[in-house]
Amino acid sequence: MSATGERTAPLEADVDGSREPTGLLETVGAAPLELVRDLRGLRRTLVTTLRYTFRGRRDWRAIAEQMYAIGNRSVFFLSVTMGFIGMIMIFQSGVQTKKIVPDLTLLGANYIELLVRDFAASIGAMMLATRVGAGIAAEIGSMVVTEQTDALRMCAADPIEYLVVPRFVASVLMTTVLVIWACFIAMMAGMLTANTIFDVNYWTFLNFSLVDTGDVVVCFAKCLAYGAAIPIVSAHRGLHTFGGSEGVGWATTNAVVHSSLAVIVLNFFISSAGWLIFGS
Amino acid sequence: MTATAESLWTALPARMGAALVSIADQTGGIGVLAGRIVRRLFPPRIDRYELVRNLHKMGVRSVGIVAITAAFTGAIMVIQAAPLVTRFNAKEVVGWGAGFATLREVGPLLIALMFSGRVGANNTAELGTMVVTEQIDALRALAIDPISYLVLPRVLSMIGMLFVLTIVGNCVAIGGSMLAAKALLDVDPRSFYNSLVTLLDEWDFITGLIKSVGFGAMIAVTSCHFGLSVRGGAPGVGRAVNAAVVAAASGIFILDYFSTYLLG
């Protein structure tokens, strides 16, 4: 009963603005204290989820449903945003490269390397944090507010096992698939832009020579980390919803912000590790 | 039998059509709301207390999250540029590269996305809760126009605050990339600064700020529209917040493309 026991503790600090800090010390200390409390709660959610994922029984039907909700329903949104970011990046870098060197043959190779190593996974995951994170928090938050999770507990079922685990498994799988799709879309959009604006041949652009093992490993490490972080952070926010429709709104907002932040911070650490390990 | 076979054939086009109609519906609603907001600006009658309250809530309370995002983003830019820089042995232009990418594109874009997640989503939730608890109807019953009383101050403070936060965020991001360049590539902060100042001009900075105004308007109008059209209690508020952040993110990217193209 990890979730029930702590539901009273973070109440005052969680609602933004419900209780203004008074003293100087309290103002300074409130943020770090809340961060530590949040991180501990997150770790607990992660550990419980992992335990149920590996030890508990897997509900394949629920996982398939979540895979549809997380994966298939994000394809359109992800394609639109990644297509536009691909066009923007090629346009900007093409204009800048032309100022220094007139030759744009290596534009595609460098772009594809950057896409595989970072942008496909990170921008794609930011978009998924927005869509999937908000969705998970809104759904679980509504269940908490309408006391459906309490009903689950009454039936001796842990909400984490029933609600979080399918979303976790589905998100880890679908994030990887969607990042590959995002990479493809951004590559196509970049290729078309390079051809129409800078007259770069399609086959010159599609140059994978700079993509090495390190880039691909970093990409998959990012997929795995983001795919795990987004549902955990959002579900944690959702499970700690309280106070009617306003609470659901707050939980959803926090889920978007915290999971986007998690993506950025994880990106920093994984990219640094990748640079230090592979050095390329 | 024929019915199921037919439904299989028609299911996909019907769904695609429904999705298109709903996108058109939301875009139209956002457009109508934007028109109404612009009309309320002549003559401007803004509730000053509500404006100041929103400026504080949306601006001051987002500084932390924007600063953290910007610092990490600046550092990530340098980490991503590092292989290129070492490959061409061009350490002296890393300041230019990171500065250009941050000021023109990534800074305004990521700050706007975080702002949309924090302030835009929160705004949708707040307005949505007011709709669900019939507070908007109460305002109308008191002959107070909800758009000029609630929406206009929010829109103005979102646009203004995103502009200011982008300036703050850009500075923090440059600081973050300076530190990362020193730590990873051993580039002296002074030479980083020199390449930044000599190779970039004010226009690079201003382009990002012009974009941030557009992003702010986009986030403001989308979040207010989705907040005001909430249906169906607490789950409805959650769905509206979800739809609002998704619409704002798509809008930001599409706007970014066209503004990049126009501003050069």
XYZ file of C-alpha atoms in Angstrom:
544
model
C 0.000 0.000 0.000
C 2.717 2.407 -0.888
C 0.466 4.825 -2.723
C -2.194 5.117 -0.008
C 0.190 5.710 2.854
C 1.909 8.746 1.390
C -1.099 10.421 -0.120
C -1.472 12.707 2.829
C 2.167 13.750 3.084
C 2.876 15.808 -0.072
C -0.548 17.424 -0.171
C 0.281 20.967 0.906
C 3.425 21.296 -1.132
C 2.049 19.720 -4.294
C -0.617 22.246 -5.208
C 1.094 25.216 -6.707
C 0.127 28.314 -4.809
C -2.160 26.635 -2.303
C 0.254 27.450 0.487
C 2.722 30.269 0.061
C 6.064 29.887 1.839
C 6.439 32.500 4.557
C 10.011 32.765 5.820
C 13.222 33.159 3.829
C 14.545 29.759 4.847
C 11.261 28.134 3.922
C 11.198 29.842 0.541
C 14.714 28.684 -0.274
C 14.298 25.199 1.131
C 10.853 24.377 -0.229
C 12.011 23.645 -3.776
C 14.871 21.232 -2.934
C 12.743 19.475 -0.336
C 9.954 19.006 -2.827
C 12.445 17.761 -5.416
C 13.850 15.173 -3.016
C 10.349 14.067 -2.035
C 9.342 13.803 -5.693
C 12.438 11.819 -6.615
C 11.883 9.384 -3.762
C 8.265 8.898 -4.798
C 9.369 8.383 -8.391
C 11.960 5.816 -7.373
C 9.338 3.935 -5.389
C 6.947 3.941 -8.362
C 9.734 2.775 -10.673
C 10.838 -0.039 -8.373
C 7.273 -1.260 -7.839
C 6.556 -1.108 -11.566
C 9.719 -3.016 -12.445
C 8.961 -5.668 -9.842
C 5.482 -6.235 -11.223
C 6.768 -6.135 -14.802
C 9.206 -8.959 -14.262
C 7.502 -10.974 -11.547
C 3.797 -10.387 -11.912
C 1.489 -11.759 -14.565
C 1.322 -9.753 -17.722
C -2.043 -8.756 -19.062
C -1.317 -8.899 -22.788
C -4.728 -7.527 -23.723
C -4.204 -4.396 -21.632
C -0.676 -4.027 -23.003
C -1.985 -4.257 -26.580
C -4.662 -1.658 -25.832
C -2.083 0.690 -24.364
C 0.251 0.090 -27.291
C -2.547 1.232 -29.576
C -3.318 4.282 -27.412
C 0.341 5.269 -26.997
C 1.709 4.212 -30.359
C -0.819 4.301 -33.173
C -2.613 7.379 -31.936
C 0.644 9.371 -31.714
C 1.789 8.617 -35.256
C 0.033 11.538 -36.907
C 1.135 14.105 -34.333
C 4.700 12.818 -34.338
C 4.845 12.796 -38.143
C 3.677 16.414 -38.374
C 6.129 17.733 -35.771
C 9.105 15.672 -36.930
C 8.457 16.564 -40.560
C 8.508 20.248 -39.740
C 11.604 20.005 -37.534
C 13.382 18.140 -40.345
C 12.576 20.920 -42.812
C 13.617 23.627 -40.328
C 16.944 21.981 -39.517
C 17.953 21.442 -43.131
C 16.904 24.949 -44.098
C 18.847 26.583 -41.260
C 21.979 24.470 -41.566
C 21.979 24.714 -45.352
C 21.829 28.503 -45.311
C 24.606 28.669 -42.714
C 26.865 26.090 -44.390
C 26.560 27.911 -47.707
C 28.050 31.031 -46.112
C 31.245 29.136 -45.216
C 31.578 26.387 -47.838
C 29.602 26.393 -51.099
C 29.591 22.598 -51.267
C 26.619 20.892 -49.580
C 27.446 17.245 -50.319
C 28.146 16.425 -46.656
C 24.988 18.161 -45.394
C 22.957 14.955 -45.521
C 25.621 12.803 -43.872
C 26.045 15.183 -40.931
C 22.297 15.695 -40.610
C 21.579 11.975 -40.521
C 24.283 11.409 -37.930
C 22.850 14.141 -35.699
C 19.350 12.793 -36.246
C 20.283 9.257 -35.225
C 22.430 10.302 -32.283
C 20.150 12.874 -30.783
C 17.332 14.718 -32.476
C 15.062 11.888 -33.556
C 15.003 10.384 -30.070
C 15.015 13.592 -28.048
C 12.602 15.794 -30.001
C 10.405 12.767 -30.645
C 10.387 11.938 -26.934
C 9.583 15.550 -26.037
C 6.551 15.247 -28.291
C 5.612 11.908 -26.753
C 6.035 13.380 -23.279
C 3.500 16.002 -24.285
C 0.992 13.628 -25.805
C 1.464 10.340 -23.985
C 2.433 11.864 -20.630
C -0.583 14.149 -20.556
C -2.811 11.273 -21.634
C -1.576 8.888 -18.936
C -1.828 11.498 -16.180
C -5.291 12.615 -17.280
C -6.571 9.052 -17.454
C -5.117 7.824 -14.163
C -5.893 11.153 -12.486
C -9.559 10.901 -13.477
C -9.642 7.373 -12.066
C -8.148 8.566 -8.786
C -10.586 11.469 -8.497
C -13.599 9.285 -9.238
C -12.267 6.779 -6.667
C -11.783 3.973 -9.172
C -8.275 3.296 -7.870
C -9.653 3.027 -4.351
C -12.117 0.483 -5.696
C -9.182 -1.444 -7.157
C -7.470 -1.413 -3.780
C -10.673 -2.655 -2.178
C -10.453 -5.635 -4.517
C -6.902 -6.238 -3.240
C -5.403 -5.139 -6.557
C -2.509 -2.727 -6.668
C -3.261 0.135 -9.087
C 0.377 0.095 -10.125
C 0.086 -3.484 -11.310
C -3.222 -2.931 -13.100
C -2.749 0.571 -14.512
C 0.930 1.455 -14.638
C 2.587 -1.784 -15.741
C 0.707 -2.119 -19.085
C 1.437 1.526 -19.870
C 5.075 1.092 -18.916
C 5.631 -1.962 -21.110
C 3.668 -0.431 -23.992
C 5.554 2.849 -23.742
C 9.006 1.250 -23.719
C 8.146 -0.783 -26.833
C 6.277 1.945 -28.703
C 8.768 4.725 -27.972
C 11.459 2.710 -29.723
C 9.213 2.047 -32.705
C 8.031 5.657 -32.874
C 11.569 7.048 -32.666
C 12.563 4.928 -35.661
C 9.514 6.244 -37.496
C 10.339 9.813 -36.416
C 13.882 9.374 -37.726
C 12.511 8.180 -41.057
C 10.030 11.073 -41.357
C 12.628 13.704 -40.440
C 15.045 12.170 -42.941
C 12.475 12.252 -45.742
C 11.447 15.820 -44.920
C 15.087 16.898 -44.825
C 15.810 15.145 -48.100
C 12.917 16.861 -49.871
C 13.883 20.274 -48.462
C 17.532 19.816 -49.446
C 16.479 18.864 -52.937
C 13.959 21.637 -53.519
C 15.844 24.523 -51.886
C 19.539 23.648 -52.240
C 19.424 21.250 -55.240
C 21.100 18.403 -53.342
C 20.666 15.073 -55.088
C 18.530 12.536 -53.163
C 21.242 9.870 -53.212
C 23.964 12.319 -52.202
C 21.817 13.323 -49.250
C 21.121 9.760 -48.078
C 24.682 9.188 -46.912
C 24.912 6.922 -43.883
C 28.719 6.809 -43.801
C 28.986 8.933 -40.639
C 26.537 6.833 -38.617
C 28.596 4.417 -36.542
C 27.838 1.863 -33.832
C 28.151 4.449 -31.066
C 25.421 6.611 -32.587
C 23.012 3.704 -32.875
C 23.762 2.492 -29.334
C 23.199 5.988 -27.954
C 19.937 6.241 -29.906
C 18.597 2.987 -28.478
C 19.757 3.860 -24.970
C 17.800 7.087 -25.284
C 14.690 5.297 -26.589
C 14.775 2.923 -23.645
C 15.382 5.640 -21.053
C 12.730 8.025 -22.395
C 10.235 5.241 -22.964
C 10.618 4.189 -19.324
C 10.732 7.699 -17.854
C 7.618 9.161 -19.486
C 5.030 6.666 -18.158
C 6.655 6.459 -14.711
C 6.726 10.235 -14.202
C 3.216 10.729 -15.593
C 1.684 7.819 -13.738
C 3.285 9.026 -10.532
C 1.668 12.434 -11.028
C -1.629 10.807 -11.964
C -1.703 8.540 -8.906
C -1.142 11.546 -6.654
C -4.093 13.502 -8.010
C -6.516 14.962 -5.514
C -9.281 17.518 -5.521
C -11.685 17.087 -8.416
C -11.352 18.455 -11.906
C -8.850 21.108 -10.836
C -6.634 18.362 -9.449
C -6.789 16.429 -12.721
C -5.735 19.570 -14.552
C -2.832 20.076 -12.170
C -1.707 16.474 -12.444
C -1.772 16.650 -16.237
C 0.185 19.912 -16.289
C 2.794 18.561 -13.923
C 3.072 15.334 -15.894
C 3.867 17.230 -19.100
C 6.418 19.499 -17.447
C 8.146 16.826 -15.408
C 8.344 14.249 -18.157
C 9.686 16.837 -20.633
C 12.240 17.850 -18.038
C 13.117 14.199 -17.446
C 13.739 13.808 -21.187
C 16.039 16.848 -21.261
C 18.015 15.817 -18.172
C 18.345 12.193 -19.344
C 19.434 13.483 -22.745
C 22.197 15.477 -21.099
C 23.509 12.485 -19.158
C 23.203 9.929 -21.951
C 24.763 12.288 -24.507
C 27.672 13.049 -22.181
C 28.159 9.353 -21.483
C 28.018 8.604 -25.210
C 30.606 11.287 -25.947
C 32.891 10.012 -23.184
C 32.521 6.324 -24.117
C 32.500 6.451 -27.907
C 34.222 9.795 -28.296
C 32.778 10.342 -31.740
C -22.434 -10.223 -43.248
C -22.464 -7.504 -45.857
C -22.750 -4.940 -43.107
C -19.498 -6.046 -41.465
C -17.703 -6.245 -44.794
C -18.933 -2.787 -45.658
C -17.957 -1.373 -42.286
C -14.453 -2.758 -42.761
C -14.184 -0.955 -46.086
C -15.647 2.279 -44.786
C -14.063 2.285 -41.329
C -10.733 3.759 -42.377
C -12.022 6.585 -44.613
C -14.728 7.371 -42.031
C -12.116 7.662 -39.299
C -9.780 9.754 -41.395
C -12.663 11.998 -42.320
C -13.734 12.340 -38.698
C -10.157 13.212 -37.695
C -9.928 15.831 -40.447
C -13.295 17.318 -39.482
C -12.264 17.533 -35.831
C -8.933 19.205 -36.760
C -10.809 21.694 -38.934
C -13.319 22.226 -36.120
C -10.606 22.996 -33.551
C -8.627 25.209 -35.938
C -11.772 27.134 -36.749
C -12.612 27.496 -33.060
C -9.110 28.800 -32.339
C -9.452 31.261 -35.208
C -12.818 32.528 -33.984
C -11.470 32.979 -30.454
C -8.421 34.849 -31.798
C -10.754 37.153 -33.722
C -12.827 37.842 -30.624
C -9.711 38.568 -28.560
C -8.413 41.028 -31.151
C -11.797 42.777 -31.259
C -11.753 43.197 -27.449
C -8.418 45.022 -27.762
C -10.089 48.081 -29.354
C -10.574 49.920 -27.028
C -8.511 47.903 -24.504
C -10.430 47.311 -21.290
C -8.305 45.015 -19.185
C -8.842 44.076 -15.578
C -5.562 45.284 -14.081
C -5.636 43.051 -10.987
C -6.242 39.950 -13.085
C -3.429 40.972 -15.462
C -0.862 41.445 -12.676
C -1.901 38.194 -10.996
C -1.451 36.303 -14.267
C 1.853 37.987 -15.054
C 3.199 36.834 -11.704
C 1.765 33.351 -11.897
C 2.838 32.710 -15.479
C 6.126 34.571 -15.522
C 7.804 34.641 -12.160
C 6.848 31.102 -11.248
C 8.183 29.685 -14.533
C 11.667 31.161 -14.233
C 13.057 28.081 -12.475
C 11.804 25.549 -14.986
C 12.856 27.729 -17.935
C 16.347 28.240 -16.469
C 16.865 24.497 -15.876
C 15.623 23.618 -19.373
C 17.801 26.301 -20.964
C 20.962 25.354 -19.071
C 20.678 21.691 -20.063
C 19.752 22.584 -23.638
C 22.797 24.820 -24.005
C 25.028 22.052 -22.709
C 23.417 19.469 -25.010
C 24.021 21.734 -28.022
C 27.761 21.707 -27.279
C 27.813 17.933 -26.669
C 26.110 17.389 -30.033
C 28.456 19.800 -31.773
C 31.556 18.216 -30.188
C 32.130 15.404 -32.738
C 31.746 17.845 -35.637
C 34.104 20.305 -34.000
C 36.806 17.730 -33.323
C 36.378 16.232 -36.817
C 37.016 19.547 -38.558
C 39.323 20.762 -35.778
C 37.380 24.013 -35.474
C 37.259 24.686 -31.759
C 37.172 28.426 -32.282
C 33.741 28.357 -33.949
C 31.981 26.263 -31.285
C 30.724 29.457 -29.663
C 29.241 30.575 -32.922
C 27.655 27.176 -33.621
C 26.105 26.725 -30.200
C 25.075 30.378 -30.003
C 23.491 30.382 -33.429
C 21.516 27.188 -32.836
C 20.431 28.277 -29.365
C 19.457 31.866 -30.123
C 17.738 31.219 -33.436
C 16.030 27.869 -33.073
C 16.443 25.603 -30.117
C 16.220 28.190 -27.336
C 12.903 29.777 -28.313
C 11.508 26.390 -29.396
C 12.276 24.418 -26.235
C 11.389 27.284 -23.921
C 8.067 27.618 -25.730
C 7.434 23.874 -25.400
C 8.143 23.954 -21.664
C 6.048 27.103 -21.301
C 3.225 25.375 -23.141
C 3.505 22.403 -20.788
C 3.593 24.453 -17.653
C 1.584 27.616 -18.271
C -0.552 26.693 -21.275
C -1.697 23.383 -19.813
C -2.324 24.967 -16.443
C -4.353 27.707 -18.083
C -6.480 25.153 -19.919
C -7.032 23.280 -16.669
C -8.008 26.460 -14.845
C -10.439 27.699 -17.475
C -11.767 24.170 -17.929
C -12.465 23.849 -14.224
C -14.294 27.172 -14.341
C -16.423 25.911 -17.215
C -17.156 22.601 -15.487
C -18.115 24.289 -12.216
C -20.263 26.803 -14.172
C -18.275 29.825 -13.061
C -18.163 31.134 -16.640
C -21.960 30.994 -16.781
C -22.049 32.864 -13.474
C -19.868 35.594 -15.010
C -22.196 35.838 -17.990
C -25.185 36.046 -15.635
C -23.500 39.024 -13.962
C -23.098 40.652 -17.411
C -19.302 40.297 -17.260
C -17.767 39.300 -20.576
C -15.618 36.217 -19.868
C -13.353 36.955 -22.822
C -12.353 40.445 -21.782
C -12.291 39.573 -18.065
C -10.607 36.129 -18.132
C -9.110 35.449 -21.533
C -7.611 38.804 -22.521
C -5.341 39.229 -19.432
C -4.150 35.640 -19.826
C -3.352 36.021 -23.493
C -1.484 39.286 -22.949
C 0.514 37.979 -20.020
C 1.410 34.753 -21.817
C 2.737 36.635 -24.845
C 4.636 39.142 -22.709
C 6.037 36.595 -20.300
C 7.195 34.122 -22.929
C 9.058 37.012 -24.595
C 10.808 37.907 -21.327
C 11.450 34.288 -20.386
C 13.040 33.649 -23.784
C 15.539 36.441 -23.094
C 16.341 34.954 -19.678
C 16.487 31.428 -21.107
C 18.779 32.431 -23.977
C 21.262 33.956 -21.527
C 21.198 30.879 -19.277
C 21.571 28.586 -22.293
C 24.642 30.479 -23.497
C 26.080 30.133 -20.002
C 25.329 26.402 -20.046
C 27.058 25.912 -23.386
C 30.037 27.942 -22.217
C 30.470 25.615 -19.225
C 29.993 22.506 -21.337
C 32.524 23.757 -23.912
C 35.053 24.331 -21.150
C 34.427 20.923 -19.568
C 34.196 18.773 -22.696
C 36.291 20.502 -25.349
C 38.537 22.630 -23.161
C 37.484 25.797 -24.977
C 38.360 28.895 -23.004
C 35.189 30.852 -22.059
C 36.847 33.999 -23.372
C 37.436 32.590 -26.851
C 33.910 31.126 -26.759
C 32.573 34.599 -26.032
C 34.730 36.148 -28.759
C 33.500 33.809 -31.471
C 29.951 34.360 -30.238
C 30.192 38.146 -30.389
C 32.140 38.510 -33.620
C 30.259 35.953 -35.710
C 26.703 36.681 -34.543
C 24.796 39.942 -34.754
C 21.734 41.405 -33.074
C 19.516 40.061 -35.804
C 20.162 36.448 -34.702
C 18.970 37.344 -31.232
C 15.976 39.374 -32.460
C 14.818 36.573 -34.789
C 14.443 34.274 -31.798
C 12.503 36.905 -29.892
C 10.124 37.569 -32.803
C 9.484 33.840 -32.924
C 8.819 33.741 -29.195
C 6.049 36.335 -29.579
C 4.417 34.157 -32.227
C 4.778 31.055 -30.049
C 3.316 32.929 -27.075
C 0.257 33.969 -29.073
C -0.147 30.432 -30.383
C 0.052 28.863 -26.895
C -2.257 31.496 -25.410
C -5.072 31.200 -27.948
C -4.932 27.372 -28.157
C -4.926 26.869 -24.401
C -7.805 29.315 -23.878
C -9.831 27.730 -26.669
C -9.447 24.191 -25.314
C -10.121 25.405 -21.785
C -13.338 27.173 -22.739
C -14.666 24.205 -24.737
C -14.378 21.592 -21.972
C -17.253 19.107 -21.696
C -17.897 16.452 -19.094
C -16.460 16.950 -15.617
C -13.027 16.006 -14.317
C -12.176 13.527 -17.118
C -13.146 16.239 -19.602
C -10.628 18.627 -18.052
C -7.878 16.016 -18.368
C -8.743 15.356 -22.011
C -8.842 19.083 -22.768
C -5.398 19.640 -21.237
C -4.039 16.753 -23.267
C -5.568 18.087 -26.485
C -4.364 21.622 -25.730
C -0.693 20.707 -25.269
C -0.757 18.534 -28.381
C -2.343 21.302 -30.466
C 0.029 23.928 -29.071
C 3.093 21.770 -29.830
C 1.967 21.127 -33.423
C 1.182 24.813 -33.840
C 4.595 25.827 -32.499
C 6.438 23.580 -34.949
C 4.386 24.687 -37.948
C 4.773 28.345 -36.989
C 8.497 27.819 -36.460
C 8.926 26.483 -39.964
C 7.203 29.416 -41.616
C 8.878 32.024 -39.431
C 12.300 30.461 -40.134
C 11.523 30.632 -43.819
C 10.304 34.236 -43.684
C 12.922 35.640 -41.306
C 15.751 33.887 -43.155
